[in-house]
Amino acid sequence: NTDAHCLTLTLAPAVDHTMTLTTLYWNHLVRGGTGDEGPRQIRAGYRVDGDSDWTVSEGFAVSGSTTQPTWNFAPLTTTDAVEFRIWGMDALNTDNAYRLRDSVPLEGYNFVVLGSENVVPEPGAFSLISLVAGFLYWMRKRALHKMGNPS
């Protein structure tokens, strides 16, 4: 159930940029409280720009009280916001907690998303590039023709 209680993170590229995302990993604390009855499995998922379709990971088994799952997914390239969710499942009771681990963050963060961000050229830039390329091609053809080589 993608509407269940979850941890959530939304990323959006800057204006006129695309982002390509490939990996999500996070540091969390599970089975808090006095027992070993919190979530025994976790899943991660993402959706683009509020779409109703989610891409969801396989389940990660939880062992011990802390863990650092890593989800490598097919590269996702978009100019829209991407919402990530992490769900804890199969808990034996609801009194224990599933939360981000705050004592030992990963590289200074609890959520890490790997990927890249790139500038998207404006449509006018393509016209200018095409015009310059066409001009250079014409100049080359003209110079070759004057040299007696019409190729």
mmCIF file of C-alpha atoms in Angstrom:
data_model
loop_
_atom_site.group_PDB
_atom_site.id
_atom_site.type_symbol
_atom_site.label_atom_id
_atom_site.label_comp_id
_atom_site.label_asym_id
_atom_site.label_seq_id
_atom_site.Cartn_x
_atom_site.Cartn_y
_atom_site.Cartn_z
ATOM 1 C CA ASN A 1 0.000 0.000 0.000
ATOM 2 C CA THR A 2 1.822 3.131 -1.203
ATOM 3 C CA ASP A 3 -0.421 5.351 0.964
ATOM 4 C CA ALA A 4 0.719 3.684 4.224
ATOM 5 C CA HIS A 5 2.806 5.578 6.799
ATOM 6 C CA CYS A 6 6.296 6.093 5.460
ATOM 7 C CA LEU A 7 9.453 8.166 5.427
ATOM 8 C CA THR A 8 9.427 10.522 2.447
ATOM 9 C CA LEU A 9 11.877 12.715 0.552
ATOM 10 C CA THR A 10 11.206 14.823 -2.559
ATOM 11 C CA LEU A 11 13.932 16.042 -4.933
ATOM 12 C CA ALA A 12 13.485 18.519 -7.760
ATOM 13 C CA PRO A 13 16.033 19.787 -10.277
ATOM 14 C CA ALA A 14 16.742 23.485 -10.648
ATOM 15 C CA VAL A 15 14.862 25.371 -13.349
ATOM 16 C CA ASP A 16 16.129 24.445 -16.837
ATOM 17 C CA HIS A 17 17.964 21.376 -15.486
ATOM 18 C CA THR A 18 17.459 17.626 -15.735
ATOM 19 C CA MET A 19 18.480 15.138 -13.101
ATOM 20 C CA THR A 20 19.473 11.537 -13.595
ATOM 21 C CA LEU A 21 19.089 9.422 -10.461
ATOM 22 C CA THR A 22 20.472 5.905 -9.962
ATOM 23 C CA THR A 23 20.764 4.950 -6.288
ATOM 24 C CA LEU A 24 19.064 5.575 -2.951
ATOM 25 C CA TYR A 25 20.534 4.580 0.369
ATOM 26 C CA TRP A 26 19.646 5.543 3.878
ATOM 27 C CA ASN A 27 20.536 4.957 7.486
ATOM 28 C CA HIS A 28 17.751 4.006 9.825
ATOM 29 C CA LEU A 29 16.951 2.597 13.217
ATOM 30 C CA VAL A 30 14.351 -0.135 13.444
ATOM 31 C CA ARG A 31 12.765 -2.190 16.170
ATOM 32 C CA GLY A 32 13.067 0.625 18.675
ATOM 33 C CA GLY A 33 11.666 0.266 22.166
ATOM 34 C CA THR A 34 12.173 -2.739 24.396
ATOM 35 C CA GLY A 35 11.307 -5.580 22.039
ATOM 36 C CA ASP A 36 12.333 -7.010 18.728
ATOM 37 C CA GLU A 37 8.894 -6.456 17.251
ATOM 38 C CA GLY A 38 9.298 -3.590 14.789
ATOM 39 C CA PRO A 39 9.409 -3.904 10.979
ATOM 40 C CA ARG A 40 11.150 -7.026 9.689
ATOM 41 C CA GLN A 41 11.143 -5.888 6.067
ATOM 42 C CA ILE A 42 11.424 -2.536 4.328
ATOM 43 C CA ARG A 43 10.776 -1.352 0.781
ATOM 44 C CA ALA A 44 11.601 1.843 -1.072
ATOM 45 C CA GLY A 45 9.819 3.419 -4.012
ATOM 46 C CA TYR A 46 9.651 6.540 -6.146
ATOM 47 C CA ARG A 47 7.212 8.349 -8.388
ATOM 48 C CA VAL A 48 7.719 11.295 -10.720
ATOM 49 C CA ASP A 49 5.782 14.548 -10.264
ATOM 50 C CA GLY A 50 2.817 13.157 -8.323
ATOM 51 C CA ASP A 51 2.149 10.387 -10.855
ATOM 52 C CA SER A 52 -0.001 7.559 -9.529
ATOM 53 C CA ASP A 53 2.475 4.900 -10.744
ATOM 54 C CA TRP A 54 5.193 3.920 -8.258
ATOM 55 C CA THR A 55 8.429 2.083 -8.964
ATOM 56 C CA VAL A 56 8.984 -0.065 -5.872
ATOM 57 C CA SER A 57 12.076 -2.001 -4.771
ATOM 58 C CA GLU A 58 12.228 -5.603 -3.718
ATOM 59 C CA GLY A 59 11.983 -6.045 0.047
ATOM 60 C CA PHE A 60 15.056 -5.560 2.233
ATOM 61 C CA ALA A 61 15.235 -7.913 5.207
ATOM 62 C CA VAL A 62 15.918 -6.133 8.491
ATOM 63 C CA SER A 63 18.412 -7.721 10.858
ATOM 64 C CA GLY A 64 19.509 -6.179 14.130
ATOM 65 C CA SER A 65 18.514 -2.705 15.219
ATOM 66 C CA THR A 66 20.295 -0.647 12.545
ATOM 67 C CA THR A 67 20.847 -1.182 8.873
ATOM 68 C CA GLN A 68 21.874 0.694 5.723
ATOM 69 C CA PRO A 69 19.926 -0.578 2.713
ATOM 70 C CA THR A 70 21.005 0.403 -0.789
ATOM 71 C CA TRP A 71 18.622 0.427 -3.742
ATOM 72 C CA ASN A 72 20.202 0.619 -7.205
ATOM 73 C CA PHE A 73 17.438 1.294 -9.714
ATOM 74 C CA ALA A 74 17.415 1.812 -13.478
ATOM 75 C CA PRO A 75 18.619 5.356 -14.279
ATOM 76 C CA LEU A 76 15.756 7.836 -14.064
ATOM 77 C CA THR A 77 16.154 11.072 -16.066
ATOM 78 C CA THR A 78 13.566 13.793 -15.532
ATOM 79 C CA THR A 79 12.970 17.537 -15.325
ATOM 80 C CA ASP A 80 10.209 16.972 -12.730
ATOM 81 C CA ALA A 81 10.209 16.443 -8.969
ATOM 82 C CA VAL A 82 10.740 12.880 -7.741
ATOM 83 C CA GLU A 83 9.211 11.674 -4.480
ATOM 84 C CA PHE A 84 10.924 8.811 -2.642
ATOM 85 C CA ARG A 85 9.190 6.783 0.067
ATOM 86 C CA ILE A 86 10.445 4.124 2.455
ATOM 87 C CA TRP A 87 8.005 1.747 4.133
ATOM 88 C CA GLY A 88 8.503 -0.581 7.112
ATOM 89 C CA MET A 89 6.454 -3.799 6.939
ATOM 90 C CA ASP A 90 5.736 -7.008 8.820
ATOM 91 C CA ALA A 91 5.999 -5.525 12.326
ATOM 92 C CA LEU A 92 4.818 -7.750 15.179
ATOM 93 C CA ASN A 93 3.315 -4.802 17.015
ATOM 94 C CA THR A 94 2.777 -1.078 16.464
ATOM 95 C CA ASP A 95 4.427 0.174 19.660
ATOM 96 C CA ASN A 96 7.966 0.124 18.296
ATOM 97 C CA ALA A 97 9.465 2.659 15.931
ATOM 98 C CA TYR A 98 10.928 2.787 12.463
ATOM 99 C CA ARG A 99 12.817 6.034 11.978
ATOM 100 C CA LEU A 100 15.867 7.599 10.437
ATOM 101 C CA ARG A 101 18.975 7.014 12.460
ATOM 102 C CA ASP A 102 20.293 10.350 13.651
ATOM 103 C CA SER A 103 23.413 9.333 15.567
ATOM 104 C CA VAL A 104 25.552 8.130 12.642
ATOM 105 C CA PRO A 105 24.480 9.896 9.432
ATOM 106 C CA LEU A 106 25.795 8.832 6.052
ATOM 107 C CA GLU A 107 28.235 11.367 4.680
ATOM 108 C CA GLY A 108 26.473 13.934 6.884
ATOM 109 C CA TYR A 109 22.973 12.922 5.734
ATOM 110 C CA ASN A 110 20.408 10.244 6.555
ATOM 111 C CA PHE A 111 19.113 9.960 2.960
ATOM 112 C CA VAL A 112 21.575 9.821 0.074
ATOM 113 C CA VAL A 113 20.455 9.865 -3.576
ATOM 114 C CA LEU A 114 23.159 9.400 -6.193
ATOM 115 C CA GLY A 115 22.923 10.839 -9.673
ATOM 116 C CA SER A 116 23.683 13.953 -11.675
ATOM 117 C CA GLU A 117 22.068 17.200 -12.730
ATOM 118 C CA ASN A 118 22.539 18.837 -16.136
ATOM 119 C CA VAL A 119 21.517 22.071 -17.811
ATOM 120 C CA VAL A 120 18.866 21.723 -20.512
ATOM 121 C CA PRO A 121 19.689 23.989 -23.480
ATOM 122 C CA GLU A 122 16.953 26.454 -24.355
ATOM 123 C CA PRO A 123 15.165 25.767 -27.663
ATOM 124 C CA GLY A 124 16.722 28.937 -29.114
ATOM 125 C CA ALA A 125 20.176 27.486 -28.466
ATOM 126 C CA PHE A 126 19.441 24.569 -30.807
ATOM 127 C CA SER A 127 18.476 27.015 -33.584
ATOM 128 C CA LEU A 128 21.685 28.988 -33.120
ATOM 129 C CA ILE A 129 23.822 25.831 -33.051
ATOM 130 C CA SER A 130 22.100 24.581 -36.217
ATOM 131 C CA LEU A 131 22.617 27.927 -37.951
ATOM 132 C CA VAL A 132 26.327 28.031 -37.062
ATOM 133 C CA ALA A 133 26.820 24.365 -38.091
ATOM 134 C CA GLY A 134 25.050 25.018 -41.395
ATOM 135 C CA PHE A 135 27.170 28.109 -42.044
ATOM 136 C CA LEU A 136 30.393 26.223 -41.318
ATOM 137 C CA TYR A 137 29.318 23.377 -43.613
ATOM 138 C CA TRP A 138 28.517 25.868 -46.397
ATOM 139 C CA MET A 139 31.898 27.616 -45.932
ATOM 140 C CA ARG A 140 33.740 24.283 -46.126
ATOM 141 C CA LYS A 141 31.871 23.250 -49.298
ATOM 142 C CA ARG A 142 32.576 26.661 -50.865
ATOM 143 C CA ALA A 143 36.281 26.491 -50.017
ATOM 144 C CA LEU A 144 36.582 22.937 -51.386
ATOM 145 C CA HIS A 145 34.769 23.940 -54.576
ATOM 146 C CA LYS A 146 37.135 26.894 -55.120
ATOM 147 C CA MET A 147 40.085 24.494 -54.710
ATOM 148 C CA GLY A 148 38.660 22.299 -57.463
ATOM 149 C CA ASN A 149 37.427 19.530 -55.155
ATOM 150 C CA PRO A 150 33.603 19.649 -55.177
ATOM 151 C CA SER A 151 33.118 16.864 -52.594
#
